[in-house]
PDB file of C-alpha atoms in Angstrom:
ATOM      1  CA  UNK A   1       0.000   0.000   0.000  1.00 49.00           C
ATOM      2  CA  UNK A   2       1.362   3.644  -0.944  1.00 49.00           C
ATOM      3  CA  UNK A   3      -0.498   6.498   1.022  1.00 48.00           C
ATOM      4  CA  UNK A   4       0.809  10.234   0.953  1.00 57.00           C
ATOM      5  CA  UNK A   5      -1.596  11.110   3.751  1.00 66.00           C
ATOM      6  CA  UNK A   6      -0.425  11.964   7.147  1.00 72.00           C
ATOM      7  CA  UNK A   7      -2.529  10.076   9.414  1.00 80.00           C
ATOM      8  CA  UNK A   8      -4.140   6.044   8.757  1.00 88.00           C
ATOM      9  CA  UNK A   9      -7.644   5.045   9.519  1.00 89.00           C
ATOM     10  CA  UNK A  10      -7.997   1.635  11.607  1.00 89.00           C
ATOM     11  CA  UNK A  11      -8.511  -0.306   8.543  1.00 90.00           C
ATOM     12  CA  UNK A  12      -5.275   1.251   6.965  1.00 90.00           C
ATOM     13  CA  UNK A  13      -3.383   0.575  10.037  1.00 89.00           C
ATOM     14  CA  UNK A  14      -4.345  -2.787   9.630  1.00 90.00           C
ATOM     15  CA  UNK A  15      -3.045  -3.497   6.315  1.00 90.00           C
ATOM     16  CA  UNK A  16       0.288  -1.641   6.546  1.00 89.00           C
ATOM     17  CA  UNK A  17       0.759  -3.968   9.789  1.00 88.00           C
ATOM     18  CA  UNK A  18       0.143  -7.067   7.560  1.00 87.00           C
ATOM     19  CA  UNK A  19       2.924  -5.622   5.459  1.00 87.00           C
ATOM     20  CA  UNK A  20       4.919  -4.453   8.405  1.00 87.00           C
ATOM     21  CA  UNK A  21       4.885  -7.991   9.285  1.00 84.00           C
ATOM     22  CA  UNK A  22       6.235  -8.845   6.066  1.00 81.00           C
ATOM     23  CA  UNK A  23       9.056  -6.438   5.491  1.00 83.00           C
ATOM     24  CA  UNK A  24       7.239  -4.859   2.735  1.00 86.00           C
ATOM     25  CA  UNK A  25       6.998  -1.309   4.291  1.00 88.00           C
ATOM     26  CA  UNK A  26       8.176   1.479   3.196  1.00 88.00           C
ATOM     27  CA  UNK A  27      10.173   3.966   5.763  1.00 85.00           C
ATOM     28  CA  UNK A  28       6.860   6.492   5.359  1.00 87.00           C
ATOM     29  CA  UNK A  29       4.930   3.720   5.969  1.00 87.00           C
ATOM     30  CA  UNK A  30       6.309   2.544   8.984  1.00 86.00           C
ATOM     31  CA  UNK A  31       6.137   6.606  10.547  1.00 86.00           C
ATOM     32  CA  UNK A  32       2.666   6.608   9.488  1.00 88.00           C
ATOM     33  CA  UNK A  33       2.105   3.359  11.078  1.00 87.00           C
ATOM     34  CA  UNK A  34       3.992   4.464  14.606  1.00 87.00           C
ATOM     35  CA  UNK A  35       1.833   7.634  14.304  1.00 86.00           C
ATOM     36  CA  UNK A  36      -0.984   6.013  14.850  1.00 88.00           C
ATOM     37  CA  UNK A  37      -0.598   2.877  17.286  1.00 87.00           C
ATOM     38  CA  UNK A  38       0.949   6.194  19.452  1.00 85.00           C
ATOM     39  CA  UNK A  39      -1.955   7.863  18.709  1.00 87.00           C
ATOM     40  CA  UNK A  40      -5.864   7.678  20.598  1.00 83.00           C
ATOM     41  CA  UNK A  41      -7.216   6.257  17.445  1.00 85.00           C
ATOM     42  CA  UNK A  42      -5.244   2.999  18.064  1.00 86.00           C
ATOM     43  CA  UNK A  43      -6.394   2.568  21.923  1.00 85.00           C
ATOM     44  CA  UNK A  44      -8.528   0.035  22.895  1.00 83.00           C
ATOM     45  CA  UNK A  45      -6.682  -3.241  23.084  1.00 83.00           C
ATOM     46  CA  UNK A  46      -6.701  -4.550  19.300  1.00 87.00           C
ATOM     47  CA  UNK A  47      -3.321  -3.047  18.723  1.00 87.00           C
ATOM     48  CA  UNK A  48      -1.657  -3.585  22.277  1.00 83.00           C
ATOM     49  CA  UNK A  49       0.509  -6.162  20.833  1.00 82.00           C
ATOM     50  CA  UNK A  50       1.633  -4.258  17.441  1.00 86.00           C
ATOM     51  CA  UNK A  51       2.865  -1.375  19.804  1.00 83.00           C
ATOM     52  CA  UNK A  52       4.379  -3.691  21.695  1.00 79.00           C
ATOM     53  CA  UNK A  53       5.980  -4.809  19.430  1.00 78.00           C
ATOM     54  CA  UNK A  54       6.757  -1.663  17.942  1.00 77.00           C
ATOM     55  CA  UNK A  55       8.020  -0.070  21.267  1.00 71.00           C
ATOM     56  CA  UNK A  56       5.247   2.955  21.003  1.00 52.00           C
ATOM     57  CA  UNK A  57       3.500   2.406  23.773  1.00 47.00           C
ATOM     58  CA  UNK A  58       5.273   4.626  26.463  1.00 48.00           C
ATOM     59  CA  UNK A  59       6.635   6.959  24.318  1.00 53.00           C
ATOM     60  CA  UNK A  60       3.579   7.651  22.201  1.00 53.00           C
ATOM     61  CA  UNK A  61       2.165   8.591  25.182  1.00 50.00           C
ATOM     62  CA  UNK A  62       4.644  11.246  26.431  1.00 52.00           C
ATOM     63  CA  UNK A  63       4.653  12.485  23.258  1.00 53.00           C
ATOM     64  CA  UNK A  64       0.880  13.139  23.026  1.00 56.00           C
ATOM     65  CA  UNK A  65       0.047  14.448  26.721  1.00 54.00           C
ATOM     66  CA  UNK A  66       3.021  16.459  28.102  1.00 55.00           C
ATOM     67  CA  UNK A  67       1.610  19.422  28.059  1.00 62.00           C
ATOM     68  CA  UNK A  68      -1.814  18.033  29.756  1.00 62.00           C
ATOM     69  CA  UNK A  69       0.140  16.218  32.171  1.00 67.00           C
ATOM     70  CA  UNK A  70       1.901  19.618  33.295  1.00 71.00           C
ATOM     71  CA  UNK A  71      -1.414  21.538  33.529  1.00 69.00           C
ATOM     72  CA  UNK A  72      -2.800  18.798  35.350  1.00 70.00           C
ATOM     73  CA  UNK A  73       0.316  18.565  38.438  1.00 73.00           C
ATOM     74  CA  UNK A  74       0.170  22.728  38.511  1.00 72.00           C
ATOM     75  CA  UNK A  75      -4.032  22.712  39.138  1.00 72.00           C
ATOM     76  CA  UNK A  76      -3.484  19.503  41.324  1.00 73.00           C
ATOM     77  CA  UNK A  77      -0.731  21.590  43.497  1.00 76.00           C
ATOM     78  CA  UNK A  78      -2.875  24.631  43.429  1.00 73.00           C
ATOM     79  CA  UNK A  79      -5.862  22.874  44.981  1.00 74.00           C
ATOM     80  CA  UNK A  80      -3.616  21.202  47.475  1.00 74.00           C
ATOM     81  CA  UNK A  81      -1.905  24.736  48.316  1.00 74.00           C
ATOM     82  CA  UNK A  82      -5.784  26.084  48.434  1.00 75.00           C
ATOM     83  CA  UNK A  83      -6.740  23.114  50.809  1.00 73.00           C
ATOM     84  CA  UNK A  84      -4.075  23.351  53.052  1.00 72.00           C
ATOM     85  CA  UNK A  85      -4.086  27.065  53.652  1.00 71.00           C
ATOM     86  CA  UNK A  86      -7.907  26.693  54.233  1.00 68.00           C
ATOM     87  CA  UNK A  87      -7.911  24.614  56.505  1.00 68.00           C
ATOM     88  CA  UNK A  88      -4.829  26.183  58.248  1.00 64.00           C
ATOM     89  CA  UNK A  89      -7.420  29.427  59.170  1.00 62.00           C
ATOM     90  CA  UNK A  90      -9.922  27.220  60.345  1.00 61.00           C
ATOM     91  CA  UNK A  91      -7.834  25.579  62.513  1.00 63.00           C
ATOM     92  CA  UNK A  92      -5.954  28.422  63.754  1.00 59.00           C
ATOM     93  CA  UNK A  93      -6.539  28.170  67.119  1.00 60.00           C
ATOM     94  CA  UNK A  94      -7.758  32.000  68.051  1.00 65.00           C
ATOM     95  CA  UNK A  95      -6.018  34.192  71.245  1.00 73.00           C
ATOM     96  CA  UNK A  96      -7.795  34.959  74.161  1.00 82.00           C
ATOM     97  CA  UNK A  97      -8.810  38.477  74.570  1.00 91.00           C
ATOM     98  CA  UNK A  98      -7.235  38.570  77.783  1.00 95.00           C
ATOM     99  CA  UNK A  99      -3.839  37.083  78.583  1.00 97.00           C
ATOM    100  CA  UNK A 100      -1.535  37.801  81.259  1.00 97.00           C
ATOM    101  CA  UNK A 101       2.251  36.653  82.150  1.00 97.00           C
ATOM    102  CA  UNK A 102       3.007  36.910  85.944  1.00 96.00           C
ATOM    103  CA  UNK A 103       6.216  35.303  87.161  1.00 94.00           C
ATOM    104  CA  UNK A 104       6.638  33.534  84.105  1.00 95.00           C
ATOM    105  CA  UNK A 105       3.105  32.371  85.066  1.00 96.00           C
ATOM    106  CA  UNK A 106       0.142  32.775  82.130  1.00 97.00           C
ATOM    107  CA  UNK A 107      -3.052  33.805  83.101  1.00 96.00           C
ATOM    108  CA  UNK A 108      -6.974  34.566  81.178  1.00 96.00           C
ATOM    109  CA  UNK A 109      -8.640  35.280  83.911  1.00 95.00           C
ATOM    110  CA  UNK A 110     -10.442  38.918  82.585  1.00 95.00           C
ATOM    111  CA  UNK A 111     -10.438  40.062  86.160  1.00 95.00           C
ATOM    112  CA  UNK A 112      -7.204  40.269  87.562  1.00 96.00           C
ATOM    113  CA  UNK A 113      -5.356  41.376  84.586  1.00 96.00           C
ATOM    114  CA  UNK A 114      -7.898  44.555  84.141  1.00 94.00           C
ATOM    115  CA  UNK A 115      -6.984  44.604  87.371  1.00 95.00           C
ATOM    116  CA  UNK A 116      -3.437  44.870  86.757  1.00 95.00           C
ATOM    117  CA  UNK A 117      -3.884  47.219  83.392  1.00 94.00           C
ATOM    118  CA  UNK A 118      -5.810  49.383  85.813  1.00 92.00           C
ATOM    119  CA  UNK A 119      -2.897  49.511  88.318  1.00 92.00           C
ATOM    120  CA  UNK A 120      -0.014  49.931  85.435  1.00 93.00           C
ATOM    121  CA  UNK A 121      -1.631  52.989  84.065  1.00 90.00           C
ATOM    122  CA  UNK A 122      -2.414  54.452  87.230  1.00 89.00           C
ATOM    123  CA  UNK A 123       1.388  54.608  88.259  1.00 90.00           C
ATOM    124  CA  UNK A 124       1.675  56.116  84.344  1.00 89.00           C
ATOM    125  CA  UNK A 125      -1.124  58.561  85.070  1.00 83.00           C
ATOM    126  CA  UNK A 126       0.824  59.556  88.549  1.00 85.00           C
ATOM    127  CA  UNK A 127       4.298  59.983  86.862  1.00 83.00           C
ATOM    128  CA  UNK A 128       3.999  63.748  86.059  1.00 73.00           C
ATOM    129  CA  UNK A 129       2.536  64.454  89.883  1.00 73.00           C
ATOM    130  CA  UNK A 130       5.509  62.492  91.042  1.00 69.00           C
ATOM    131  CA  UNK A 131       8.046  63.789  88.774  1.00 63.00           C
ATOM    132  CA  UNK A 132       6.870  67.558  90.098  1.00 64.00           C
ATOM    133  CA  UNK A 133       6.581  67.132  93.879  1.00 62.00           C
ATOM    134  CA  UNK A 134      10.287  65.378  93.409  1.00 60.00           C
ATOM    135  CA  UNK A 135      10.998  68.926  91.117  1.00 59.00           C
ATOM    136  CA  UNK A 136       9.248  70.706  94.525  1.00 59.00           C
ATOM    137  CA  UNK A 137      10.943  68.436  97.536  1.00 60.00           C
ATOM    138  CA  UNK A 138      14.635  69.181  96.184  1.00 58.00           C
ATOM    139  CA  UNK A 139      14.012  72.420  95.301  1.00 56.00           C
ATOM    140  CA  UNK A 140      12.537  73.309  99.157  1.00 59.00           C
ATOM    141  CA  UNK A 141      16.600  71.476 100.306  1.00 54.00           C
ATOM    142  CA  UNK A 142      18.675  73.683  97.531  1.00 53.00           C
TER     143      UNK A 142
ATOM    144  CA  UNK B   1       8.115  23.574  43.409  1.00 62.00           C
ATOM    145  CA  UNK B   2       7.018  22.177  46.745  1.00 63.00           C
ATOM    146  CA  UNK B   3       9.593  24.336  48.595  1.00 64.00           C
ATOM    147  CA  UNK B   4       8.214  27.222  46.788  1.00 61.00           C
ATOM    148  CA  UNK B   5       4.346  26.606  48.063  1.00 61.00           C
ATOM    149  CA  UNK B   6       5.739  25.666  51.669  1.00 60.00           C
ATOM    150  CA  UNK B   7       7.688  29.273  51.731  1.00 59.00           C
ATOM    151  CA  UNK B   8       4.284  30.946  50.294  1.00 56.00           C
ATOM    152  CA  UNK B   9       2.762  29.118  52.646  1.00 54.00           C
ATOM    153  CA  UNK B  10       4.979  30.288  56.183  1.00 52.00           C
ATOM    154  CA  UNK B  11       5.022  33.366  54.742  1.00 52.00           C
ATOM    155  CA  UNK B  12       0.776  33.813  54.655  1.00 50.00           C
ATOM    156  CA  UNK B  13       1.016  32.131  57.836  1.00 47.00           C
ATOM    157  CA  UNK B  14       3.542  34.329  59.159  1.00 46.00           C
ATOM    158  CA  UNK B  15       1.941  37.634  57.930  1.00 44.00           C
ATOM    159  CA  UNK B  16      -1.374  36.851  59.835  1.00 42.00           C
ATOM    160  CA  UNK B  17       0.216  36.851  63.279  1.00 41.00           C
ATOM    161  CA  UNK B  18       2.163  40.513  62.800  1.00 42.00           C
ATOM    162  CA  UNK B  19       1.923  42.576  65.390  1.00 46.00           C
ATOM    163  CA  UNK B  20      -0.263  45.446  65.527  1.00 48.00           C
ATOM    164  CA  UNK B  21       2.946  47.779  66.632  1.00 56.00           C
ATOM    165  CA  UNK B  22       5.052  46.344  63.390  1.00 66.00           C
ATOM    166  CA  UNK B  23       7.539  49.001  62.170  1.00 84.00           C
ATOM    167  CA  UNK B  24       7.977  50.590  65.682  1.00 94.00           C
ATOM    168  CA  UNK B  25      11.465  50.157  67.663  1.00 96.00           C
ATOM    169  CA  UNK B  26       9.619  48.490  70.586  1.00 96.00           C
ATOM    170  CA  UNK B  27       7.719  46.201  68.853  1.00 95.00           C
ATOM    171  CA  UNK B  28      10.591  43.204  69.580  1.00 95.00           C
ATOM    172  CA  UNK B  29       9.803  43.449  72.896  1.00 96.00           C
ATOM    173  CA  UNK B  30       6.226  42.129  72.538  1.00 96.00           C
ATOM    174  CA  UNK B  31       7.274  38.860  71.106  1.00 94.00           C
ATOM    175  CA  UNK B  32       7.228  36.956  74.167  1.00 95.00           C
ATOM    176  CA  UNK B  33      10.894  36.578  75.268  1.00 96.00           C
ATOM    177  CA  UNK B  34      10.148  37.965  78.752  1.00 96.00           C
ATOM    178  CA  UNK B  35       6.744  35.547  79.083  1.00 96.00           C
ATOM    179  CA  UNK B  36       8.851  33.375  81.211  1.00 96.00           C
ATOM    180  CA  UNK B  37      10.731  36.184  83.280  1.00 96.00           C
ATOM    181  CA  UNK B  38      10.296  36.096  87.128  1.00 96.00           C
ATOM    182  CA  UNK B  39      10.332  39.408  87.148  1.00 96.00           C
ATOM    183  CA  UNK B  40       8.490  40.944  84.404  1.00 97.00           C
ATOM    184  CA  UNK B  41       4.705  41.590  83.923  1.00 97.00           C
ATOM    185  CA  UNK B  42       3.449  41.258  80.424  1.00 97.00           C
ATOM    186  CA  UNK B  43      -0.318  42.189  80.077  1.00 97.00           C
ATOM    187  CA  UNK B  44      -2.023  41.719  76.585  1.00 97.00           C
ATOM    188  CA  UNK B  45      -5.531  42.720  76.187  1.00 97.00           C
ATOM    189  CA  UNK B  46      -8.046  42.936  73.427  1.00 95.00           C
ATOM    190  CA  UNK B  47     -11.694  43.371  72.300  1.00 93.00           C
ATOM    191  CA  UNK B  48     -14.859  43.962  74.608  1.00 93.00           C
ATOM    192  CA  UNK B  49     -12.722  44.254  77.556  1.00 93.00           C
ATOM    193  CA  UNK B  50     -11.265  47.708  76.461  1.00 93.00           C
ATOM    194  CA  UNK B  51     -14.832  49.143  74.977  1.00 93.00           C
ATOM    195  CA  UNK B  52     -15.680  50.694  77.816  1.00 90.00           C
ATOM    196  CA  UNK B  53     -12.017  52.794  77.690  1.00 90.00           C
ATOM    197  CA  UNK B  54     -12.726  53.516  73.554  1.00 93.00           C
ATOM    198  CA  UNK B  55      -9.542  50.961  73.246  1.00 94.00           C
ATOM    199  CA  UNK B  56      -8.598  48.002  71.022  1.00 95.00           C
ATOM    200  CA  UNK B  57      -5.128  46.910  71.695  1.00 96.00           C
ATOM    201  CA  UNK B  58      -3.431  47.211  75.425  1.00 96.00           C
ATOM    202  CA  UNK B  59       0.143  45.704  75.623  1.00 97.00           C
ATOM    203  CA  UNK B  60       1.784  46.283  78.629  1.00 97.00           C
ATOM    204  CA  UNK B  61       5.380  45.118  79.950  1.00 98.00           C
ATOM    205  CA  UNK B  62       6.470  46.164  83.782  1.00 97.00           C
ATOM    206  CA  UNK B  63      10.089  45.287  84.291  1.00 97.00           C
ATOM    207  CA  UNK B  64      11.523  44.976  87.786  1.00 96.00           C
ATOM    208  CA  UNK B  65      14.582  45.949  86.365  1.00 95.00           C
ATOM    209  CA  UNK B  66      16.286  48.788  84.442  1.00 95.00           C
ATOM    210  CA  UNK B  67      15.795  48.714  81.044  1.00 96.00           C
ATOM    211  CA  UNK B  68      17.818  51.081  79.066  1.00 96.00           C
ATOM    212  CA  UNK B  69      17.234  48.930  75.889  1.00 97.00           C
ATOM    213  CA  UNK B  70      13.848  49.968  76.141  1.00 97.00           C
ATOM    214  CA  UNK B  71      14.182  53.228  76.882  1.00 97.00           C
ATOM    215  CA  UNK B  72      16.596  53.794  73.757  1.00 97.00           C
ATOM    216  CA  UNK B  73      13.431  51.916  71.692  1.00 97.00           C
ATOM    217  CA  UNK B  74      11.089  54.405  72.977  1.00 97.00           C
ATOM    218  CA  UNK B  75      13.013  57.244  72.254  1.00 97.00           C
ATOM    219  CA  UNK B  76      13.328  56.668  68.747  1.00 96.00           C
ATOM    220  CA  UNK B  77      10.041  55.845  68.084  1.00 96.00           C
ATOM    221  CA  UNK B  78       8.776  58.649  69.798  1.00 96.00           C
ATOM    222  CA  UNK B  79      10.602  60.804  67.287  1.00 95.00           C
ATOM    223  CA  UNK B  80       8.233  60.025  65.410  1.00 94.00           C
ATOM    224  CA  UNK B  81       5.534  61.300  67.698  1.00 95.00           C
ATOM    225  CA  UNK B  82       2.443  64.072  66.570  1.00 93.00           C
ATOM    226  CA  UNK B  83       2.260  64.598  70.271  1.00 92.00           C
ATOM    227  CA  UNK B  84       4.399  63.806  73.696  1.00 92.00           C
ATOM    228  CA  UNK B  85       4.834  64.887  76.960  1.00 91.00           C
ATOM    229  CA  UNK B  86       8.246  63.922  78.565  1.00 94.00           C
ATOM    230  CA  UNK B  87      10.404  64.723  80.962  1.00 93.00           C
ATOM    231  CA  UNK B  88      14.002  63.983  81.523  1.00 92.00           C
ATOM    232  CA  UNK B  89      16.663  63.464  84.296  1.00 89.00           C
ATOM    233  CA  UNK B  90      20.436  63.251  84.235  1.00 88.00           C
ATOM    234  CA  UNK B  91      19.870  62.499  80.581  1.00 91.00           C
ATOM    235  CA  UNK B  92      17.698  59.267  81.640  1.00 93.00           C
ATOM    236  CA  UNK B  93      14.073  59.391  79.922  1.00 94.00           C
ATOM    237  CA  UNK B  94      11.281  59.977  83.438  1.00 95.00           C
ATOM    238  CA  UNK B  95       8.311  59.250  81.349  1.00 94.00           C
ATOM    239  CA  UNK B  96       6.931  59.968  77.798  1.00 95.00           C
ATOM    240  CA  UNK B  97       3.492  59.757  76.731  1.00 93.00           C
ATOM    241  CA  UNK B  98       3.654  59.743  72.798  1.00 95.00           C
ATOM    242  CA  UNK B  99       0.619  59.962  70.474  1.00 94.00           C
ATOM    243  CA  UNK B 100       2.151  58.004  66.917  1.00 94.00           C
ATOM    244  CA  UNK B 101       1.066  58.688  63.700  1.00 91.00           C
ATOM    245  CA  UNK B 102      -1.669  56.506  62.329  1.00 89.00           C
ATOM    246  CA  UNK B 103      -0.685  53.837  60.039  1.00 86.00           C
ATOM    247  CA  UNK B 104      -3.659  54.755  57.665  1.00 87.00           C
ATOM    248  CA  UNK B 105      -6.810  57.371  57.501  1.00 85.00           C
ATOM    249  CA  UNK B 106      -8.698  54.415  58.706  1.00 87.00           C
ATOM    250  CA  UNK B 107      -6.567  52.914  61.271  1.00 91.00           C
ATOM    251  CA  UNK B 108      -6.675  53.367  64.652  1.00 92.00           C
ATOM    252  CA  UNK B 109      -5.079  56.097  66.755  1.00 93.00           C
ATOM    253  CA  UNK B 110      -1.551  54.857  68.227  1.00 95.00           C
ATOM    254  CA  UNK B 111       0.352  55.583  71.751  1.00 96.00           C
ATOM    255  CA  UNK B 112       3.238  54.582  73.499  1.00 96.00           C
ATOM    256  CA  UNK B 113       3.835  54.983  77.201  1.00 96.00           C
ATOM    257  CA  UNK B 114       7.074  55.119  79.327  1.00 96.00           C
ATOM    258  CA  UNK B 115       7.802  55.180  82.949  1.00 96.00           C
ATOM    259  CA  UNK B 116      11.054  54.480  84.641  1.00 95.00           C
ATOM    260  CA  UNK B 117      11.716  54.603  88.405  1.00 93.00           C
ATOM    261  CA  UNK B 118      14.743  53.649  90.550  1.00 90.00           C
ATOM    262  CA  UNK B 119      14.538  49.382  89.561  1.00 93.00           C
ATOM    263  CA  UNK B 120      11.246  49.674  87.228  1.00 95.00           C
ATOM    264  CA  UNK B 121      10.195  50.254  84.335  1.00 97.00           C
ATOM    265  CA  UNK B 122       6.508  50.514  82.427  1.00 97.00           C
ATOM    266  CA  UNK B 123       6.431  49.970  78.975  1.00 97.00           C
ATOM    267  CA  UNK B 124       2.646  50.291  76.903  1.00 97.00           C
ATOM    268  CA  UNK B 125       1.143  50.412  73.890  1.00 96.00           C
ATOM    269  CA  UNK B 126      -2.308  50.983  72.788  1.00 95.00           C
ATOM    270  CA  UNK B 127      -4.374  51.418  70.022  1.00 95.00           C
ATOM    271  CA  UNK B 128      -7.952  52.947  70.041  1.00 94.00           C
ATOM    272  CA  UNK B 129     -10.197  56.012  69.363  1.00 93.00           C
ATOM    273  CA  UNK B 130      -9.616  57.475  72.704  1.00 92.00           C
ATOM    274  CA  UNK B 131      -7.702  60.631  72.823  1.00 89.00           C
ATOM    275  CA  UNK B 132      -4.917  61.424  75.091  1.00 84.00           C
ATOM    276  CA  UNK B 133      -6.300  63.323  77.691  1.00 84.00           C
ATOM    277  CA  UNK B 134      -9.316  60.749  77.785  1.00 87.00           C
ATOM    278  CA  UNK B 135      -6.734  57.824  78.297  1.00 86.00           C
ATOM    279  CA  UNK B 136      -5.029  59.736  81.280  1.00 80.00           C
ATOM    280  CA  UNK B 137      -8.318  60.795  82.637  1.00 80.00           C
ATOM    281  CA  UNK B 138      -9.857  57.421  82.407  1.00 75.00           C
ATOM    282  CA  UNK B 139      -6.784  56.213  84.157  1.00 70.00           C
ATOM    283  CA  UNK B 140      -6.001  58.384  86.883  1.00 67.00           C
ATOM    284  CA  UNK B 141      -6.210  57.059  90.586  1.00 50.00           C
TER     285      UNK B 141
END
């Protein structure tokens, strides 16, 4: 058989196999032939052997779906990333509004440490009174 | 590729937990180093608690202890300051009471308080709508 098209049918495939077989192929032949047991048109199990036999198989395959196969890792990372970070928030386990170190003790207890935040800025509240009757005191011994 | 979305990843991570005082000089000093300290008081207060005070943020540390590393924070970032009231002594910071610039039109207002007495020192920060003067009046003994 002598085709000048690029791609075989089933049925073409079929009979430039037969002459594959037979060493009656031509070098065009034999692309055309590895073109299509590589290709989609050739799946389904009748030609398993012939690409066997013909060492297609795997590298058909890479040679058809690289790019998909990339697409497919960067969305499946992407989702993954996605997933991950989402459930990172939820989990995120969220401060107390109140915390307290004492000692090198912690404490929540709302109380006490308003409390304490009470006390702290009273002493900041009293540091100008304090600073001036110190001003007044050494001034009264000068 | 998977280093890359573990980085991104930290980094997010990371970025949610800032501090609300990023960018100032004392904002290392919040990070929990002196949590443990015998002899430091580290008070951290947020939300409903401060409402009736017109605050969001109080972070206070009271060291038993000179703290000149402090002081030298404060000082710089209270260059910074749109309003203070200091005083000084033998070229030792007594107190300053610094209103900071806000971060944004939106953001809250900003202040830093310092207080340092013979083996003590007060460090705070806070964050609210309340103005100065209401924050010393609310305050006051």
């Amino acid at each position: 058989m002598r085709t000048e098209r690029l791609f075989l049918t089933p049925q073409e495939a079929r009979e430039v196999l037969q002459q594959y077989y037979e060493g009656t192929t031509t070098d065009r032949e034999e692309d055309l032939l590895c073109r299509f047991l590589a290709s989609e048109a050739a799946d389904g199990g009748e030609f398993d052997a012939d690409r066997a036999v013909m060492g297609v198989l795997a590298v058909g395959k890479e040679v058809h779906r690289p790019h998909r196969t990339a697409v497919l890792k960067v969305a499946g990372w992407a989702v993954a990333a996605s997933v991950i970070l989402a459930a990172g928030l939820w989990l995120r386990p969220s401060s107390p509004d109140c915390v307290a170190y004492i000692g090198g003790k912690r404490y929540t207890d709302r109380n006490l440490i308003m409390a304490q935040v009470q006390s702290t800025m009273g002493e900041l509240a009293e540091a100008k009174e304090a600073v001036s009757v110190e001003s007044q005191m050494q001034g009264l011994f000068n | 590729m998977k280093r890359m979305m573990l980085t991104t990843l930290v980094l997010f991570w990371a970025a949610l937990s800032l501090l609300a005082q990023e960018g100032l000089h004392v904002a290392p000093f919040y990070d929990g180093r002196f949590n443990k300290a015998k002899d430091v008081v580290s008070l951290n207060v947020k939300g409903s608690a401060l409402k009736p005070y017109r605050l969001t943020l109080y972070r206070s540390l009271i060291f038993e202890r000179d703290m000149p590393d402090v002081e030298r924070a404060v000082l710089l970032d209270g260059k910074q300051a749109i309003d203070r009231e200091v005083a000084h002594r033998d070229g030792r910071l007594l107190y300053g009471f610094y209103c900071l610039p806000q971060t944004s039109k939106k953001a809250p207002l900003r202040y830093l308080f310092y207080r340092h007495t013979t083996g003590k020192t007060i460090l705070v920060y806070l964050e609210g709508a309340a103005t100065l003067e209401e924050i010393k009046r609310m305050f006051k003994k």
